[in-house]
Amino acid sequence: MNSSNLALLAADELTKSCARFTVLKSPESPRSMLPHYAFSLASPAEIISNNVERSFLECKTSCISCWDCSAEDDSHSGAPENLRGIAVGCQDGSFYVFTHLGTIADSERRSILSLEHNEQHERRYMPLRYPSRLDATAPRSPSPSPGRSGFNPMQPSKSRVVSGISTEQAEAPKNYVDFDEEPERLKGMLKGKPVKHRPSVDSRLSEGESSSSAEATEATNTLVDRGMNHSNSKKLYKSRLSATASPSPSATTLSSPPSPAFPAAQSIRPSSSIWALRLHVLPPRMGPSEGVSAMRCIENRRYLVCLHQSGRFEVISTQDGYCLVSGSASVGFPLGKASVKSTLPVLWNWQSIRVLETPTSTFIALIAGVDVMNPVHATDPADGNSEVVMRVVVFELEGLNLDSPEVADDKVADVVLQGYPHTLSMLEAGDGHLQLLYMTPEYQIIKRSLAIDRKSCHDDETKKPSSSNTHLPLPNPFKALTSISADNLSVEPEKTTRPSPLGEQVVLGNFPISYTKRDLRISFTAGRSIGLVWSDTELLIVKFYGGTLLHLATKATQGVLDVAWKDSNSFVALYLDRAELYALQEVTADNDLLSADSTQARVVQVNLLHTVQIPLSDTLALTAAGDVVSTRLKRSQRRLELTSTVQSSSLTHALWKGTQADQPAEESSISAALPLKLNDILLGYGSGYIRYMPLAEAIRSFALATNSIRSDTALPGRIVTIHRVVNPRSSQPRIIVGSDDGGIAIYTLDTLRLLARWTVFVAPLVDVVPIEREGRLDGRVFCVSEDGSIAVVAIDECQFLYLIPPSISPIVKACIGEDNLLLYYADGRARLWDTRTREFWRCMSSDKADEMLSEGGWFQWNPSSAKSRTSRILSALAGSSSILDGRATLTFDLEAYLIDLGLNTLPLTTKATTYPTHSLKEKLEELRTILAVVMVRGIDENIDRICEELIGTKPPNLTGGMSIADTTVLFSVSSVKDVWSISSAATAIRALAIISILQTMLQCDASPQLVDTVVTFYSSALGETVGPSFKTPSLPLLARVWIQTTAHALRHASQILFEAGVARLSDEEIVHLIQEWQNKLPSLQSASSVQSSVSATALLICGHIASHRYALLASGTLTDVAKSIALYLHDETSPYRALAIDLCSRGFPVWQQYVDAVQMLRALFVLATTTRKDVIGVHNVGLMARSAILHIASTNTPLFMTTLSIDILQPRNVQHRRAVMQLVIFLIRKKPLVLYSNLPRLVEAVVKSLDPSSTASRDAVLDSATEILGHIVQSFPTVDFHMSSQRLAVGTSEGAVVMYDLKTATRLYVLEGHKKRTTACSFSPDGRRLVTMSLEESIVLVWKVGTSLSSFFYPGAPPRQGHSGSEPFKTLNFNVGDEGHMTLAETLEYVRFEWPAERSVKLRIRESILTFST
């Protein structure tokens, strides 16, 4: 691995795993340890890159963000080359990422240009058009006509209901009551104004260029530098500016204060750069209300923050789309609303992102303005009641955590301010405060402090004000319009229970801006001394001086979308069709040029240098250098283009353009999918048909499958969604299908026979909610459309009952109680309906609705959590019907599948013989299907042949993606090798899937030779085959799976890949890797972070390396690792004790030099013998501890036996001694040779534990000690016991034999006759003789051991043997030849004494039998 790959591995993939996002985990959605694998069924090609391109071709773009796009200078940013790119957001909520791949030879030169980006000057951009939720609908009357005042919006008679098998089209209702508009219309009526109907989106956009562009762009830079003086100067100055330098302020001159030097952004130059479409990111929720409104790169452009109109946001890796953080800024209620004139419910339109990076944290501010589509706030500015307000939500980012992506629930600030959203800037103020700078509706620049609350803002935040006075008290609200006064529409002021986090306002400047129809924008130079304030009609040049913003000049203009400074004296203004380059010049009052040393009064002029024409594009954005990046369709091809603004004659060049792809036949164009179970799937097609087929056929052949069932009747539109429900009466499953024309159809599941069809919506169906045991709605289903309309259908009778009209604001929750239906909306209001009379009762605030719910008896449904998942293993993406490559994308939870397979309890090398043969065959077929999904054909011919044999057919090469935190990313690749060149995380996910499935196939009778060959290739040889572009598997991801997964096959696969990855690293790379992770070890963390998954991952990485290559690590690092292992090992509540046990086993000889090894062993003793249920976790801790003890006992026997003996003789308590004795029994059974050389010490410790002077202790351990001695006598021929005399003889390796008396728990004497190891010993049946044998000496000794008179006079001395001295009673020699040559392990099995009589003994040595007389 070269140094660049090392930097990518350590600094990108690994560093992303070590950070932390200050959020709270969501307890309701447990997440798999491994990101889900994603794959698409929608392409007829072998590689689906064309499918991603086709999806980009059909998308409606909303904004563009580009970062670090220079192709000619690879060193100016320090970022890896493949992190340079462009992100294009779409109105459906998804976004695409393009990356810069390098340069090509001049002979292959294409019309592609490079972009250079200034690190200190990033920009974010908004769409050209306001992405409305109603774009697809025709304008409708906001209220019924007077002649139809009695219209019931829930009455189904306005649409023809088609029941049974009918091919007629039902007509959608032409009118509906929009109750959201009534409060605003009511205000106007009370003031004597005519009722104004809300214009359609198209009519508003056609009002002019400025109006169209008003919704399109986003302000970018910080407002002022942090070191400025914020004092408010009241002096008036003339507009002056030096053209060359900034002299000191005087009576006649004005200059900018000194500012830090920033490298100037260079202009665009043509180059032979290569750009490629790499990623398509699909967030959890998609649709018209989820359009991407802003994107911003952070953390050296390694991560991209994407904000949606609804307030949802994601933080992803720009390399592979890996989702690190996801959440919603709109959750909860803001503080600081005292300055807002109206407290009516608000529908926020989230528009922009601000980022403040400090040395310790990164603050992300998400900013929203009042939705212009909200009728409550869409007032006429001429009324004087118009409010320019914004909501600011701040999250604190303390790094990013790829290892454990979180759902963001923790805000540090949430406030509402009076001001223009796009003018907000965020600065660091210290002392737990931020500084906010923004422009008010009075055109004043305000500075205001914001206190950071690192406690959860949701714990004790103030509830939003009640607006119960705004609801209409009667079922028919139109009868009392004239009797309600304007005063009744007001609400009580907010009662805050917490102090406002906002400080006092400080005015920095006031500017003469004429009336504007849209939000104001501000942009400052890199030095932040000169700035631009612009509206739809003018540009203002401003300057900081003495802490005050001064107005220098004004330039009239129309329709500016965005502005970017090229340098301190020139800027580029972006319009829909052109870009204009302006220069600032100082002249005299007579418009004469000034010399550098002139002392005359100076006036600033804004001069147009030249204009560059831009092709009409869908979305445009300015780079930091002032060039234009845009996207448009040209000749049915979507392309990314770049236009330089250096010269007026600059041409537009294509950075990237899609290739023409053959459109699949209508019948084979999959438009929706619903997996019923792993191997059964329902597919919807563009032709209006649906099919039921096995998944194996769907992935192996994109042609129409033969083994499938097709619906008998096609719908007139494209199938967009499929749902499965159950008939509550017959318990028969039914299929509800939605089409893109707003139609709904019901089919049988077994035959796909059409039962009923209606067309009741103007937008497609998105969700189906069955209602059970809820009053008169029991057995009904709610069919929810994209615009929020709800069709109530009786599934048993196949009857359409009534339609509930939509609101401008999307539904966030539905509650059903008896005959009441309560709908919550995103703008903070709720509607109550009577399902019996089908009448609208009242509109109320969500506070009042919550009070009703608190009484109980309500069934709740939350569409934000609704998914089209039918199982936890195979799932379809929710809300992806409008996205071509997302329509038939499935996500596969490998971990859940391996667990549910039923083979998780068996060792991987053990065949599942307990299962029936047909069941194993079914499991094997499932495994082959999944293997075909994840396998890639074309890397190696031999591996391809083996895989084809294992699978039974050629893998279809479904290039897919991954899904994490419900955010799915699809990869676009151009070759098979590109599959393994995306990112380390993508490589790890696919390799884990392949190896774990192959390992599981061994249990289902797959060929071990074939499986081992493929596993070895993917773990060891894949990188060399792919080449330099290969991305090694992510070590943090592998470590996390290894630690936390419950699937044995997955854990084993992660271990194989992790160890192979570490083995490939050079010494230099090992050192670099350790440096990245050693500061995250548990022993170095605070108490709150010790048990984090990041700390555990750091311990696995550092501990695994230290146990094998400890010579490369400093002693301080080894100490930290050893302390971390001990920390987890001794913590009874730690979820990572299994990790500590495994590392203890691997590197105990290393750790024992840095920590108390005896205490570490004792902790293992306890874990090895514990049976408490509260310690049962993901891993079998007891089994792992016993295995570790066996390993340590083999490698460090002296220390082990010393600790064991001490714990038997001096235990902490009786229970501990008993546990240790149980461990001895385990050792005797599993590894007797470990105890062989230390057997005398062990036996003596056991004997002393039976001391009769301690009755309680003896009674407690008697059973265990007896069991131990029994196992020892049975396992070791060197030990024998005589029951009647209670004598125990133990032979030693020195040749002596020790005699014990168990009655007194004492050593009686030692028999010394052998000069070499004692091989066996045995008592005679009467206990008066003891025979011992040494195989190395080939002699047998006979000893008298019975009680004699001399024992009373010489206690402790052996009995007299019948002659003087200590010689044995008899010495017998033997010779068995080669059979006497054996190992210690063989002596335990092949050497035995047998006593046919009291004075006759037989010695068995293998097949030889020797008989002796004693």
PDB file of N, CA, C and O in Angstrom, residues 1307-1323:
ATOM      1  N   ARG A1307       0.786 -33.747  54.324  1.00  0.00           N
ATOM      2  CA  ARG A1307       1.748 -34.567  53.594  1.00  0.00           C
ATOM      3  C   ARG A1307       2.408 -35.505  54.616  1.00  0.00           C
ATOM      4  O   ARG A1307       2.956 -35.052  55.621  1.00  0.00           O
ATOM      5  N   LEU A1308       2.400 -36.849  54.322  1.00  0.00           N
ATOM      6  CA  LEU A1308       2.956 -37.825  55.239  1.00  0.00           C
ATOM      7  C   LEU A1308       4.465 -37.973  55.043  1.00  0.00           C
ATOM      8  O   LEU A1308       5.246 -37.793  55.976  1.00  0.00           O
ATOM      9  N   TYR A1309       4.858 -38.281  53.821  1.00  0.00           N
ATOM     10  CA  TYR A1309       6.274 -38.474  53.560  1.00  0.00           C
ATOM     11  C   TYR A1309       6.507 -38.468  52.069  1.00  0.00           C
ATOM     12  O   TYR A1309       5.551 -38.416  51.271  1.00  0.00           O
ATOM     13  N   VAL A1310       7.791 -38.546  51.679  1.00  0.00           N
ATOM     14  CA  VAL A1310       8.203 -38.553  50.277  1.00  0.00           C
ATOM     15  C   VAL A1310       9.041 -39.789  50.043  1.00  0.00           C
ATOM     16  O   VAL A1310       9.991 -40.071  50.799  1.00  0.00           O
ATOM     17  N   LEU A1311       8.723 -40.540  49.001  1.00  0.00           N
ATOM     18  CA  LEU A1311       9.478 -41.737  48.600  1.00  0.00           C
ATOM     19  C   LEU A1311      10.414 -41.346  47.468  1.00  0.00           C
ATOM     20  O   LEU A1311       9.958 -40.895  46.404  1.00  0.00           O
ATOM     21  N   GLU A1312      11.675 -41.501  47.669  1.00  0.00           N
ATOM     22  CA  GLU A1312      12.663 -41.103  46.666  1.00  0.00           C
ATOM     23  C   GLU A1312      13.436 -42.343  46.219  1.00  0.00           C
ATOM     24  O   GLU A1312      14.300 -42.832  46.933  1.00  0.00           O
ATOM     25  N   GLY A1313      13.076 -42.823  45.040  1.00  0.00           N
ATOM     26  CA  GLY A1313      13.751 -44.006  44.509  1.00  0.00           C
ATOM     27  C   GLY A1313      14.128 -43.851  43.056  1.00  0.00           C
ATOM     28  O   GLY A1313      15.150 -44.361  42.595  1.00  0.00           O
ATOM     29  N   HIS A1314      13.308 -43.148  42.285  1.00  0.00           N
ATOM     30  CA  HIS A1314      13.580 -42.927  40.865  1.00  0.00           C
ATOM     31  C   HIS A1314      14.513 -41.739  40.683  1.00  0.00           C
ATOM     32  O   HIS A1314      14.473 -40.768  41.442  1.00  0.00           O
ATOM     33  N   LYS A1315      15.338 -41.844  39.697  1.00  0.00           N
ATOM     34  CA  LYS A1315      16.231 -40.739  39.362  1.00  0.00           C
ATOM     35  C   LYS A1315      15.706 -39.912  38.191  1.00  0.00           C
ATOM     36  O   LYS A1315      16.264 -38.872  37.864  1.00  0.00           O
ATOM     37  N   LYS A1316      14.679 -40.403  37.528  1.00  0.00           N
ATOM     38  CA  LYS A1316      14.040 -39.686  36.409  1.00  0.00           C
ATOM     39  C   LYS A1316      12.532 -39.642  36.636  1.00  0.00           C
ATOM     40  O   LYS A1316      12.030 -40.148  37.637  1.00  0.00           O
ATOM     41  N   ARG A1317      11.823 -39.041  35.691  1.00  0.00           N
ATOM     42  CA  ARG A1317      10.394 -38.771  35.820  1.00  0.00           C
ATOM     43  C   ARG A1317       9.621 -40.025  36.187  1.00  0.00           C
ATOM     44  O   ARG A1317       9.803 -41.082  35.582  1.00  0.00           O
ATOM     45  N   THR A1318       8.713 -39.876  37.133  1.00  0.00           N
ATOM     46  CA  THR A1318       7.796 -40.959  37.478  1.00  0.00           C
ATOM     47  C   THR A1318       6.686 -41.007  36.444  1.00  0.00           C
ATOM     48  O   THR A1318       6.013 -39.998  36.198  1.00  0.00           O
ATOM     49  N   THR A1319       6.508 -42.184  35.854  1.00  0.00           N
ATOM     50  CA  THR A1319       5.507 -42.310  34.784  1.00  0.00           C
ATOM     51  C   THR A1319       4.168 -42.765  35.323  1.00  0.00           C
ATOM     52  O   THR A1319       3.118 -42.330  34.828  1.00  0.00           O
ATOM     53  N   ALA A1320       4.142 -43.620  36.340  1.00  0.00           N
ATOM     54  CA  ALA A1320       2.878 -44.130  36.867  1.00  0.00           C
ATOM     55  C   ALA A1320       3.101 -44.637  38.282  1.00  0.00           C
ATOM     56  O   ALA A1320       4.225 -44.971  38.688  1.00  0.00           O
ATOM     57  N   CYS A1321       2.020 -44.712  39.043  1.00  0.00           N
ATOM     58  CA  CYS A1321       2.039 -45.309  40.376  1.00  0.00           C
ATOM     59  C   CYS A1321       0.677 -45.903  40.671  1.00  0.00           C
ATOM     60  O   CYS A1321      -0.325 -45.475  40.072  1.00  0.00           O
ATOM     61  N   SER A1322       0.628 -46.874  41.632  1.00  0.00           N
ATOM     62  CA  SER A1322      -0.641 -47.527  41.925  1.00  0.00           C
ATOM     63  C   SER A1322      -0.563 -48.215  43.281  1.00  0.00           C
ATOM     64  O   SER A1322       0.468 -48.815  43.641  1.00  0.00           O
ATOM     65  N   PHE A1323      -1.672 -48.132  44.067  1.00  0.00           N
ATOM     66  CA  PHE A1323      -1.806 -48.842  45.336  1.00  0.00           C
ATOM     67  C   PHE A1323      -2.309 -50.261  45.080  1.00  0.00           C
ATOM     68  O   PHE A1323      -3.108 -50.501  44.159  1.00  0.00           O
TER      69      PHE A1323
END
